[in-house]
Amino acid sequence: PSYPKAWKATEVLTNWNPNDVTIVPPAHRDVYHGLCIFDYQTQYDIAKAYRDAERPFIIRNDPNVMAASKRWYGNPNYLRDNFPDEKVYTERSPINHFMFYTEKKKHRVESWSQPKNDIIEMTYREWLERALEREANVLGSPEISELAKKLREERMKKGETDDGDPPEDDEIKEDHDTEEEKRLKWYYLRINGWLEDADEEGTDKFVFDELKFFDPRKKDSDFYMIDKKKQRGINCRFGMRGIIAENHMDLSRNTIALLGGERRYIIAHPEQCTKMGLYPHEHPSGRHSSFDWCNPTEWDIHPEFKEARVSEVVMHAGDVLYLPTAWFHYIVNLSINIQCNIRSGIGEENMNFVNECGFDPR
């Protein structure tokens, strides 16, 4: 397709290696940006036409999204004061690359090795402490370092330890890392809001009350959700600078709001499916590229990838990205950030490409 404009993936990655987030960025950086960006207040109808045509785009300046961003990211104490001080699902890794996997499929693949990331539980406050500490080290900021120090002192004063009851979910590991070991790792915290529990006091209600533009019961969500009956809850991820979520496709429509910080998305049309070096459907990491996009030597192992074409966009707080069904996306966390997304059914327009790769969500 002619939209969005796309370039060779190897050219985009050579221009800006995704691992390069460890220094203060230059005042100007060329990016291979092919997506349209619309203003919610002045270009709503045009954006809706793109959405109805199942084309990806960015929309910004939605007052509801901007207000949520101001609360969640602009006020450093807001989430600390409103999220329950309990441990939640958190991915952990000794490296900055995170590969999705499901242990339910591990017996279907011979000699499967789990990716380096695993799953623990962590409070939002401890995640923020560790994210700020990493940010301070990267930026050389005494002010951010002091914020992390205060959070750590609060945690130590409370006597928070990891000696509580073991997790009920077998997929979640007990966290026995020392403080020094934790300082060297990356953490990707997730908070979900489920509609069926949104009427009861708690995290689910808080998330749906805060993000009315993603609430299928509210008119504010009409633009962002095509098939409200197919919603699967609101999924919020809190990312540290440097974390990379490996390339993958989701087999449903995806609307992604960035409520704080910056993220780089490298996206590709589903027609690129056979060039992405994907793990097969039965693999624990199915739908995901099987190699490190940051490492040019691995491109030689998958020569088809050298012909893959992609586009990229740097999202800022208040931006919302609409991704139609099965569009590939590779996510780079450029700073501490907050992203929330919601699904709304399956589009049929690219099922021929999905089937060609051996995937069918129906």
PDB file of N, CA and C in Angstrom, residues 3 29 39 53 56 66 73-74 113 130 142 147 152 190 196 200 211 217 244 283 295 325 353:
ATOM      1  N   TYR A   3       0.103   4.004   1.627  1.00  0.00           N
ATOM      2  CA  TYR A   3       0.024   4.633   2.946  1.00  0.00           C
ATOM      3  C   TYR A   3       0.055   3.561   4.024  1.00  0.00           C
ATOM      4  N   ARG A  29      16.653  14.787  15.398  1.00  0.00           N
ATOM      5  CA  ARG A  29      16.976  13.454  14.900  1.00  0.00           C
ATOM      6  C   ARG A  29      16.023  13.135  13.751  1.00  0.00           C
ATOM      7  N   ASP A  39      -5.576  16.407  14.477  1.00  0.00           N
ATOM      8  CA  ASP A  39      -5.992  17.131  15.670  1.00  0.00           C
ATOM      9  C   ASP A  39      -7.433  16.743  15.990  1.00  0.00           C
ATOM     10  N   ALA A  53     -11.588   3.247   7.509  1.00  0.00           N
ATOM     11  CA  ALA A  53     -10.899   2.582   6.401  1.00  0.00           C
ATOM     12  C   ALA A  53      -9.813   1.633   6.897  1.00  0.00           C
ATOM     13  N   PRO A  56      -3.777   3.079   9.906  1.00  0.00           N
ATOM     14  CA  PRO A  56      -3.176   3.569  11.165  1.00  0.00           C
ATOM     15  C   PRO A  56      -2.963   5.079  11.123  1.00  0.00           C
ATOM     16  N   MET A  66      -5.804  14.455  27.172  1.00  0.00           N
ATOM     17  CA  MET A  66      -4.854  15.407  27.738  1.00  0.00           C
ATOM     18  C   MET A  66      -5.071  15.602  29.237  1.00  0.00           C
ATOM     19  N   TYR A  73       0.555  11.902  34.754  1.00  0.00           N
ATOM     20  CA  TYR A  73       1.988  12.136  34.535  1.00  0.00           C
ATOM     21  C   TYR A  73       2.423  13.514  35.024  1.00  0.00           C
ATOM     22  N   GLY A  74       1.521  14.485  34.915  1.00  0.00           N
ATOM     23  CA  GLY A  74       1.877  15.841  35.310  1.00  0.00           C
ATOM     24  C   GLY A  74       1.940  16.019  36.810  1.00  0.00           C
ATOM     25  N   SER A 113      13.587 -22.650  25.256  1.00  0.00           N
ATOM     26  CA  SER A 113      14.268 -21.934  26.329  1.00  0.00           C
ATOM     27  C   SER A 113      13.501 -20.653  26.624  1.00  0.00           C
ATOM     28  N   ARG A 130      12.456   2.558  41.118  1.00  0.00           N
ATOM     29  CA  ARG A 130      13.508   1.941  40.304  1.00  0.00           C
ATOM     30  C   ARG A 130      13.584   2.577  38.915  1.00  0.00           C
ATOM     31  N   PRO A 142      20.793  14.922  39.566  1.00  0.00           N
ATOM     32  CA  PRO A 142      20.710  14.825  41.028  1.00  0.00           C
ATOM     33  C   PRO A 142      19.266  14.977  41.530  1.00  0.00           C
ATOM     34  N   LEU A 147      14.565  12.134  44.153  1.00  0.00           N
ATOM     35  CA  LEU A 147      13.202  11.601  44.182  1.00  0.00           C
ATOM     36  C   LEU A 147      13.209  10.091  44.409  1.00  0.00           C
ATOM     37  N   ARG A 152      12.733   5.269  48.063  1.00  0.00           N
ATOM     38  CA  ARG A 152      13.406   4.116  48.665  1.00  0.00           C
ATOM     39  C   ARG A 152      13.362   4.204  50.189  1.00  0.00           C
ATOM     40  N   ARG A 190       2.443  -3.708  34.874  1.00  0.00           N
ATOM     41  CA  ARG A 190       1.164  -3.729  34.164  1.00  0.00           C
ATOM     42  C   ARG A 190       0.005  -3.624  35.163  1.00  0.00           C
ATOM     43  N   GLU A 196     -16.036  -5.868  33.916  1.00  0.00           N
ATOM     44  CA  GLU A 196     -16.976  -6.586  34.787  1.00  0.00           C
ATOM     45  C   GLU A 196     -16.765  -6.265  36.266  1.00  0.00           C
ATOM     46  N   GLU A 200     -17.119  -1.892  41.273  1.00  0.00           N
ATOM     47  CA  GLU A 200     -16.701  -2.083  42.654  1.00  0.00           C
ATOM     48  C   GLU A 200     -15.444  -1.268  42.937  1.00  0.00           C
ATOM     49  N   LEU A 211     -10.189   6.868  32.703  1.00  0.00           N
ATOM     50  CA  LEU A 211     -10.014   6.817  31.241  1.00  0.00           C
ATOM     51  C   LEU A 211     -11.364   6.588  30.576  1.00  0.00           C
ATOM     52  N   ARG A 217     -18.986   1.996  27.964  1.00  0.00           N
ATOM     53  CA  ARG A 217     -20.287   2.464  28.452  1.00  0.00           C
ATOM     54  C   ARG A 217     -20.470   3.957  28.223  1.00  0.00           C
ATOM     55  N   ILE A 244      12.564  -2.495  25.495  1.00  0.00           N
ATOM     56  CA  ILE A 244      12.092  -2.794  24.140  1.00  0.00           C
ATOM     57  C   ILE A 244      11.148  -3.982  24.199  1.00  0.00           C
ATOM     58  N   HIS A 283       4.290 -21.801  18.923  1.00  0.00           N
ATOM     59  CA  HIS A 283       5.434 -21.450  19.773  1.00  0.00           C
ATOM     60  C   HIS A 283       4.974 -20.582  20.946  1.00  0.00           C
ATOM     61  N   ASN A 295      20.524  -6.095  16.239  1.00  0.00           N
ATOM     62  CA  ASN A 295      21.799  -6.743  15.914  1.00  0.00           C
ATOM     63  C   ASN A 295      21.880  -7.060  14.423  1.00  0.00           C
ATOM     64  N   THR A 325      -6.116  -4.273  12.844  1.00  0.00           N
ATOM     65  CA  THR A 325      -5.812  -5.674  13.142  1.00  0.00           C
ATOM     66  C   THR A 325      -4.542  -6.130  12.422  1.00  0.00           C
ATOM     67  N   PHE A 353      -3.188 -11.987   4.565  1.00  0.00           N
ATOM     68  CA  PHE A 353      -1.776 -11.938   4.964  1.00  0.00           C
ATOM     69  C   PHE A 353      -1.546 -12.717   6.256  1.00  0.00           C
TER      70      PHE A 353
END
